[in-house]
Short mmCIF file of C-alpha atoms and ligand atoms in Angstrom, two decimals:
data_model
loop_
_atom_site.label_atom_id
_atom_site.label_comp_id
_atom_site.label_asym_id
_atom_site.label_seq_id
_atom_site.Cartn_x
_atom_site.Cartn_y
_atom_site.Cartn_z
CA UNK A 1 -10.89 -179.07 184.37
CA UNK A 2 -11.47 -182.52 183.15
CA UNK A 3 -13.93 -182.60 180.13
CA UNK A 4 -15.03 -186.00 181.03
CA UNK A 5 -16.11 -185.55 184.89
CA UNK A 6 -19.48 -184.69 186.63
CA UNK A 7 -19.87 -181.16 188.29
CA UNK A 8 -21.96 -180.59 191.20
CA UNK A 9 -23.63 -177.20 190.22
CA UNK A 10 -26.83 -177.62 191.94
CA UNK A 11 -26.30 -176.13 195.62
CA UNK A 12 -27.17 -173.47 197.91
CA UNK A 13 -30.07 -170.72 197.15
CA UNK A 14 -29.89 -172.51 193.36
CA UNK A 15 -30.78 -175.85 194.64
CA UNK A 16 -33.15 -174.80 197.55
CA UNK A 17 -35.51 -172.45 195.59
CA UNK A 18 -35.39 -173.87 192.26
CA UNK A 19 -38.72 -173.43 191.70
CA UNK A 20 -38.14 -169.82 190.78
CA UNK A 21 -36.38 -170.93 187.64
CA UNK A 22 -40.74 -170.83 186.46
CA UNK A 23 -40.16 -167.40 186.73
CA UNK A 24 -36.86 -166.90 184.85
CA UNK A 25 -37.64 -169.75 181.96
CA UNK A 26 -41.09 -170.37 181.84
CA UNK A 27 -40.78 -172.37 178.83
CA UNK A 28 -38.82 -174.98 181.18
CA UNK A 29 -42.17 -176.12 182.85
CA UNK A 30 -44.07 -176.84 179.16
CA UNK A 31 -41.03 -178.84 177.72
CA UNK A 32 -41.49 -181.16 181.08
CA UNK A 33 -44.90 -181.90 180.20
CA UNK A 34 -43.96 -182.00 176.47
CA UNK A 35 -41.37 -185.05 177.83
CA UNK A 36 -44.26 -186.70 179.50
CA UNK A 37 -46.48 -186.29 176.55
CA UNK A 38 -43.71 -187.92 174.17
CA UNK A 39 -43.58 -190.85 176.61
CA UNK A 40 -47.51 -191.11 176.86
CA UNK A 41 -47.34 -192.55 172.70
CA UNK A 42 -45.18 -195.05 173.21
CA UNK A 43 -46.49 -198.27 172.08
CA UNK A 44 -47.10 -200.69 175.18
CA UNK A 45 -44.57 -203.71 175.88
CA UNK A 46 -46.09 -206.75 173.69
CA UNK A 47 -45.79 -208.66 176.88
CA UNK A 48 -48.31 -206.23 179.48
CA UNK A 49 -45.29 -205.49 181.63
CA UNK A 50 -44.18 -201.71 182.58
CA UNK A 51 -41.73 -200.29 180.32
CA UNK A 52 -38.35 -199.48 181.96
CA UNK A 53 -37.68 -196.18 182.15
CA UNK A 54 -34.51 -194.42 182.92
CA UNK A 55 -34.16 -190.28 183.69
CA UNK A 56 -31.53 -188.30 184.57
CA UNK A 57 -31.18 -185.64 185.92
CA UNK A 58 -34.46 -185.81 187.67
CA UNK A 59 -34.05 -183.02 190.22
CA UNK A 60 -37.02 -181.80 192.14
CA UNK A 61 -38.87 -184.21 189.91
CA UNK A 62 -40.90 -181.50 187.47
CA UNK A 63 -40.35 -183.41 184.82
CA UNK A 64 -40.79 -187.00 186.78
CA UNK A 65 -44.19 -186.10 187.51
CA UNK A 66 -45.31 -185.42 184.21
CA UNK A 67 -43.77 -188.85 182.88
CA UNK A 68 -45.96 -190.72 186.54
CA UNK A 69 -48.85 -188.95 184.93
CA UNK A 70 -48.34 -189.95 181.49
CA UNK A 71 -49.24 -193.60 181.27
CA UNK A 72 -49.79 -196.73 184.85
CA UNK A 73 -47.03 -198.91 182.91
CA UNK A 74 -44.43 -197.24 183.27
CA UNK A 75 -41.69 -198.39 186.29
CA UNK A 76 -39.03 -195.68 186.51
CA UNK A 77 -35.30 -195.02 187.76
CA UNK A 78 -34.26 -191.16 188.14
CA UNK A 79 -30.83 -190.15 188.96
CA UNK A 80 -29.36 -187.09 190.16
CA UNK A 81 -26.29 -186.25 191.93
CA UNK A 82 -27.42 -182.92 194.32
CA UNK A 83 -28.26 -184.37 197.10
CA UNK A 84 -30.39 -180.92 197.90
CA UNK A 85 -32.85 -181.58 194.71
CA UNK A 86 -33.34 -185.29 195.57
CA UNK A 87 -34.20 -184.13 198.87
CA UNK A 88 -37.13 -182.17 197.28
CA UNK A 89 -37.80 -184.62 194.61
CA UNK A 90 -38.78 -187.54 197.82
CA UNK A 91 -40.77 -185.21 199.12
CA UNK A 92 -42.73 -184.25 195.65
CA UNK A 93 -42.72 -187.57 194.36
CA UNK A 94 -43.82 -189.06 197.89
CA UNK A 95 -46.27 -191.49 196.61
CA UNK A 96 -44.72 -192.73 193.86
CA UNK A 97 -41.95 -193.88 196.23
CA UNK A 98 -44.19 -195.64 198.63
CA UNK A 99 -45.88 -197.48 195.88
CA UNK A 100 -42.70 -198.80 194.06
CA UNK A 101 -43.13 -196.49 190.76
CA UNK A 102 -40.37 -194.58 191.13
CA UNK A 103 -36.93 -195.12 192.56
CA UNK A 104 -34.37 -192.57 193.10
CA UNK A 105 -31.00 -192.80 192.96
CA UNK A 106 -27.95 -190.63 193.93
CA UNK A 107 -25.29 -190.31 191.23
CA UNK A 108 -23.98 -189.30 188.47
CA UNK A 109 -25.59 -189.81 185.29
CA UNK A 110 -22.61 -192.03 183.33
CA UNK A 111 -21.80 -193.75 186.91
CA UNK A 112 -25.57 -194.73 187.29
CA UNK A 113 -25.64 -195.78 183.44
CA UNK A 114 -22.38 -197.72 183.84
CA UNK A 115 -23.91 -200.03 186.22
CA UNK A 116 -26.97 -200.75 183.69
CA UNK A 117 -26.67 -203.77 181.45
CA UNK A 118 -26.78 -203.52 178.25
CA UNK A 119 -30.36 -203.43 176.35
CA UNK A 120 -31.98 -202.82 179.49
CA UNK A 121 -34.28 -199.34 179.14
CA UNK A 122 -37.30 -198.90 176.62
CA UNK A 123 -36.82 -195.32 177.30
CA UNK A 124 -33.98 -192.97 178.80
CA UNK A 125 -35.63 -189.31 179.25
CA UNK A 126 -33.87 -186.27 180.62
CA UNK A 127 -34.94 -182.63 180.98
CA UNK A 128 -32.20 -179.65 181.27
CA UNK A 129 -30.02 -181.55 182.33
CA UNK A 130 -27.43 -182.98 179.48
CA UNK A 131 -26.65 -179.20 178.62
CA UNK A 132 -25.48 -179.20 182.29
CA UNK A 133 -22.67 -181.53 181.16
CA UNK A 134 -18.88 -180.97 180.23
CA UNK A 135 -18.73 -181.82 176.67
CA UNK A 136 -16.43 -184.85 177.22
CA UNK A 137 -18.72 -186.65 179.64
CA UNK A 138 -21.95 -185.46 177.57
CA UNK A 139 -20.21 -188.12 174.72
CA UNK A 140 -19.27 -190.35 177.17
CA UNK A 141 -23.32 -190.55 178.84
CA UNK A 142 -25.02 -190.39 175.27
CA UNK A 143 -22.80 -193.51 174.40
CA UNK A 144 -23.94 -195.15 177.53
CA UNK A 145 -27.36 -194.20 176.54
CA UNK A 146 -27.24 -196.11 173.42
CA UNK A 147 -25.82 -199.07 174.93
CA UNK A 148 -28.33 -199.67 177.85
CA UNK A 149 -31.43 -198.53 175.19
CA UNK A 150 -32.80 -202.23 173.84
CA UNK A 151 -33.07 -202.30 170.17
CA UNK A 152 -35.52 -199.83 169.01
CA UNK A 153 -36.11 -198.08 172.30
CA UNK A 154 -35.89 -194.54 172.75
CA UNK A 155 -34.25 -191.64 174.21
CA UNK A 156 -35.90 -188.07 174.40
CA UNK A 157 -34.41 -185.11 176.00
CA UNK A 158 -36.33 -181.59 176.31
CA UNK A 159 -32.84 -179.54 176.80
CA UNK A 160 -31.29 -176.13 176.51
CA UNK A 161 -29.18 -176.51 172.55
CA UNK A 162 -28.21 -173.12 172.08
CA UNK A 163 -28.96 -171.50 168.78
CA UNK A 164 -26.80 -172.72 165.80
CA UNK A 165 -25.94 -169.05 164.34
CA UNK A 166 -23.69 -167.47 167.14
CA UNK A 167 -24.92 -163.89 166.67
CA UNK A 168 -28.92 -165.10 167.01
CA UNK A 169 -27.73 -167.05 170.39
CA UNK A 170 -25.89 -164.14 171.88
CA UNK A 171 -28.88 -162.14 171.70
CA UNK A 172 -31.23 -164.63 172.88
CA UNK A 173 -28.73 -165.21 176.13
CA UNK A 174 -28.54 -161.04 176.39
CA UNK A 175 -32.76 -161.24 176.24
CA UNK A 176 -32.44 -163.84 179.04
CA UNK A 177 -30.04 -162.08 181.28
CA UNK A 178 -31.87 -158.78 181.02
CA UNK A 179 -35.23 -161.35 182.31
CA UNK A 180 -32.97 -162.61 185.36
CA UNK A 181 -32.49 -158.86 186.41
CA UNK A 182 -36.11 -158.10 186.17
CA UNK A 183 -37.56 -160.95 187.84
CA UNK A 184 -35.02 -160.93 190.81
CA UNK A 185 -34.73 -157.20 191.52
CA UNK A 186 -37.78 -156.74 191.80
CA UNK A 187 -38.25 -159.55 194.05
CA UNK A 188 -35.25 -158.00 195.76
CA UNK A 189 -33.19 -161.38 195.57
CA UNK A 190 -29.85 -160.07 193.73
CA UNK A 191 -28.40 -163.62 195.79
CA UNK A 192 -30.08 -165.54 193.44
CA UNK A 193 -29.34 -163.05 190.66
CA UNK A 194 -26.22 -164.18 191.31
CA UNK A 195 -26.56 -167.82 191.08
CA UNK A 196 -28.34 -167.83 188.33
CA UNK A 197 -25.95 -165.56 186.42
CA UNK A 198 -22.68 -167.12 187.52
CA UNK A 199 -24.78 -170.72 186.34
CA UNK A 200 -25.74 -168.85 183.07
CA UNK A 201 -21.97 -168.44 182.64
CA UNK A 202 -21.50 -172.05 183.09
CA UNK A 203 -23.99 -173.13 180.35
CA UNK A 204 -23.16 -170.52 177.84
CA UNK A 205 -18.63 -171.89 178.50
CA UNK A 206 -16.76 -173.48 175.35
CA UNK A 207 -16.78 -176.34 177.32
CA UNK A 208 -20.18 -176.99 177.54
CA UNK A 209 -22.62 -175.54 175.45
CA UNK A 210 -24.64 -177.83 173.63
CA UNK A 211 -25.59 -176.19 169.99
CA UNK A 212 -28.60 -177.84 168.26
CA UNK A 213 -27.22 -179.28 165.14
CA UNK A 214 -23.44 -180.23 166.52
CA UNK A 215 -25.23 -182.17 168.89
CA UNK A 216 -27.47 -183.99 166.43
CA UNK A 217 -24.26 -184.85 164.40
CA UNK A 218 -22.74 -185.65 167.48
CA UNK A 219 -25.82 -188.44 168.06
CA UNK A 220 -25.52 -190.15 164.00
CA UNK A 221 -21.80 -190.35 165.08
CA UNK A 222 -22.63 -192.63 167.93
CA UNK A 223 -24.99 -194.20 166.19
CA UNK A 224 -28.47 -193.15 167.18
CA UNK A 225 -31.75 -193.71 164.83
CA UNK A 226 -34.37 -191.51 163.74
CA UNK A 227 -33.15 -188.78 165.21
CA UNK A 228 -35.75 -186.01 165.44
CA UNK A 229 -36.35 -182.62 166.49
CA UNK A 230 -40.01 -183.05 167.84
CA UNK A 231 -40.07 -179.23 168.95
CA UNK A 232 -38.18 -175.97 169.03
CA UNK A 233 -38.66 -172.61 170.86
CA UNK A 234 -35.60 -170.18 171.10
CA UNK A 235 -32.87 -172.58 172.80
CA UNK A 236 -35.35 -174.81 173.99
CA UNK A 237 -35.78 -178.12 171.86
CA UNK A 238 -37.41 -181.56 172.44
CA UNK A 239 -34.75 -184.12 170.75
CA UNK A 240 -35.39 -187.85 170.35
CA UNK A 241 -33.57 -190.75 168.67
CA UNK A 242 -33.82 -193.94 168.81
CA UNK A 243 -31.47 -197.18 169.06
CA UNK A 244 -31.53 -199.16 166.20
CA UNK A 245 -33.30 -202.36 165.37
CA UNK A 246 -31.00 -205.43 165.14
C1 SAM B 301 -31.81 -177.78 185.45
S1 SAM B 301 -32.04 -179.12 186.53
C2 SAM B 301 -33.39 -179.98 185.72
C3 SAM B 301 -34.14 -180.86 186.68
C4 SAM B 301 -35.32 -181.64 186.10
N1 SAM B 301 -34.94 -182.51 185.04
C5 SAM B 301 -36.44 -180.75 185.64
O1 SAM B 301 -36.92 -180.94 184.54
O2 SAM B 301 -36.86 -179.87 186.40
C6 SAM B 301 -30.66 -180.17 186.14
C7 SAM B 301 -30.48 -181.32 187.11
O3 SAM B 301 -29.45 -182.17 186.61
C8 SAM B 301 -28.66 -182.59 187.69
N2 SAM B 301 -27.33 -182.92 187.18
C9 SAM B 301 -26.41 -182.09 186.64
N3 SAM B 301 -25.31 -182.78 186.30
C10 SAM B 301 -25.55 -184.07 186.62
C11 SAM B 301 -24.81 -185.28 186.48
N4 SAM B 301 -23.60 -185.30 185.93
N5 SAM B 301 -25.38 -186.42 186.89
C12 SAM B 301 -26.63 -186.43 187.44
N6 SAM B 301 -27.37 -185.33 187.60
C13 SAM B 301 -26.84 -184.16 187.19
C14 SAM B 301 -28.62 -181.40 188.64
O4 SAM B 301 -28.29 -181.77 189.95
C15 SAM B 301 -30.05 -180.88 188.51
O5 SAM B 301 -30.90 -181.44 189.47
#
C-alpha cells in the first residue's frame, strides 16, 4: 500500500445506509453542526462578496447542510470521491445545487486541491473525513490546504484524532465496538456489523490513525497558525488553524 494514495472505502451497505452511522456515533451529527457553527463567526469579506469555501469529504452532505445554514454569503465547493455518497448528497442538497450555492465535485481531496490556485479559499472545512486518509496523503492534503488558504483564512476540521494515551484509546475503540454489536444485532443487520467493523479496522491501522496531538505537531510543522482545539469529546475533536498573515 502506498501511504500517499486515496482509498475508496465508502461502498456498498456502508455507503448506501450511512445514515445509521447516527446510531453507532451519535456524537458525529453534533460535531457537523459544531463545523457550521465555527463557520457562522467568521468575519464577512470587507468587500460584501461570499466567502469561498472549500469541504472535503462532503459525503451525503450532513455536514454541508449545516455550513448552507450557517450564514447567505457563503459560495461553496465539496468534494468527495464515492460516487454512492455524492449520489445522496445531490439529492439532500437539491436546492442548493439549483441555486448555484453549492457545487459538487467528484475526486479526491489532494487531486481537487491540486487544481486550486494558490490563496484561493477563506475557509477549507472537513468533517470525518481526514482520519479516513493514509498518513502520507493526509501530509500531502494538509499542505495543499495551506497553500490554497489566502493569508489569514481558515481551516476547521470536526474529525475522529484518537486519544493520545494508547491504553485510554483502546478502551474507548473496545466501548465503541461493543455499541456496533448492540445497535446492529438488534436491528438484525450483522452485514453492516460487518462493514462497520472491518472500516473500524481501517481507522484504528498504523497507517492511518490520526492521534490528537501528533497531528497538531504535524500542522506547526507545515506551518499552520493559531492552531486550536475548539472542542473535545472522547476521539471526537473540532481542530482549527489558520494560514498565516503575510
Ligand atoms: C465518514 S464520511 C463523512 C461525510 C461527511 N463529511 C459528514 O460529515 O457526514 C467520510 C467521507 O470522506 C470521503 N473520502 C474519504 N477519502 C476521501 C478522499 N481521499 N478524497 C475525497 N473524499 C474522501 C468518503 O467517500 C466519505 O464520503
Amino acid at each position: 500500500m502506498n501511504s500517499h494514495t486515496a482509498e475508496h472505502l465508502f461502498h456498498g451497505a456502508l455507503a448506501d445506509e450511512y445514515h445509521f452511522l447516527q446510531r453507532i456515533c451519535p456524537a458525529a451529527a453534533e460535531m457537523s453542526q459544531r463545523v457550521g457553527e465555527y463557520v457562522e463567526h467568521l468575519p464577512p469579506r470587507p468587500d460584501g462578496c461570499a466567502l469561498e469555501l472549500l469541504e472535503l469529504g462532503c459525503g451525503t452532505g450532513i455536514t454541508t447542510r449545516h455550513l448552507l445554514n450557517s450564514r447567505d454569503d457563503l459560495r461553496i465547493v465539496s468534494v468527495d470521491n464515492a460516487p454512492a455518497m455524492l449520489a445522496q448528497a445531490r439529492v439532500n442538497l437539491a436546492e442548493a445545487l439549483a441555486n448555484g450555492r453549492l457545487e459538487l465535485r467528484e475526486s479526491d481531496a489532494l487531486s481537487a486541491l491540486e487544481t486550486l490556485a494558490d490563496d484561493s479559499m477563506e475557509v477549507v472545512a472537513s468533517a470525518y473525513t481526514l482520519h479516513n486518509f493514509l498518513s502520507g496523503y493526509r501530509t500531502r492534503v494538509l499542505a495543499e490546504i495551506l497553500r490554497v488558504l489566502k493569508p489569514g483564512g481558515l481551516f476547521v476540521n470536526g474529525d475522529r484524532y484518537a486519544i493520545d494515551e494508547p491504553a485510554a484509546h483502546l478502551q474507548h475503540t473496545q466501548e465503541e465496538v461493543r455499541g456496533y454489536f448492540r445497535v446492529f444485532l438488534e436491528m438484525q443487520r450483522p452485514d453492516l456489523l460487518e462493514q462497520w467493523v472491518v472500516h473500524l479496522f481501517s481507522d484504528e491501522s498504523e497507517e492511518h490513525l490520526m492521534r490528537l496531538h501528533p497531528a497538531l505537531e504535524e500542522m506547526v510543522a507545515l506551518g499552520f497558525a493559531e492552531i486550536r482545539v475548539n472542542f473535545r469529546n472522547g476521539v471526537n475533536a473540532l481542530v482549527s488553524g489558520r494560514k498565516p498573515w503575510r
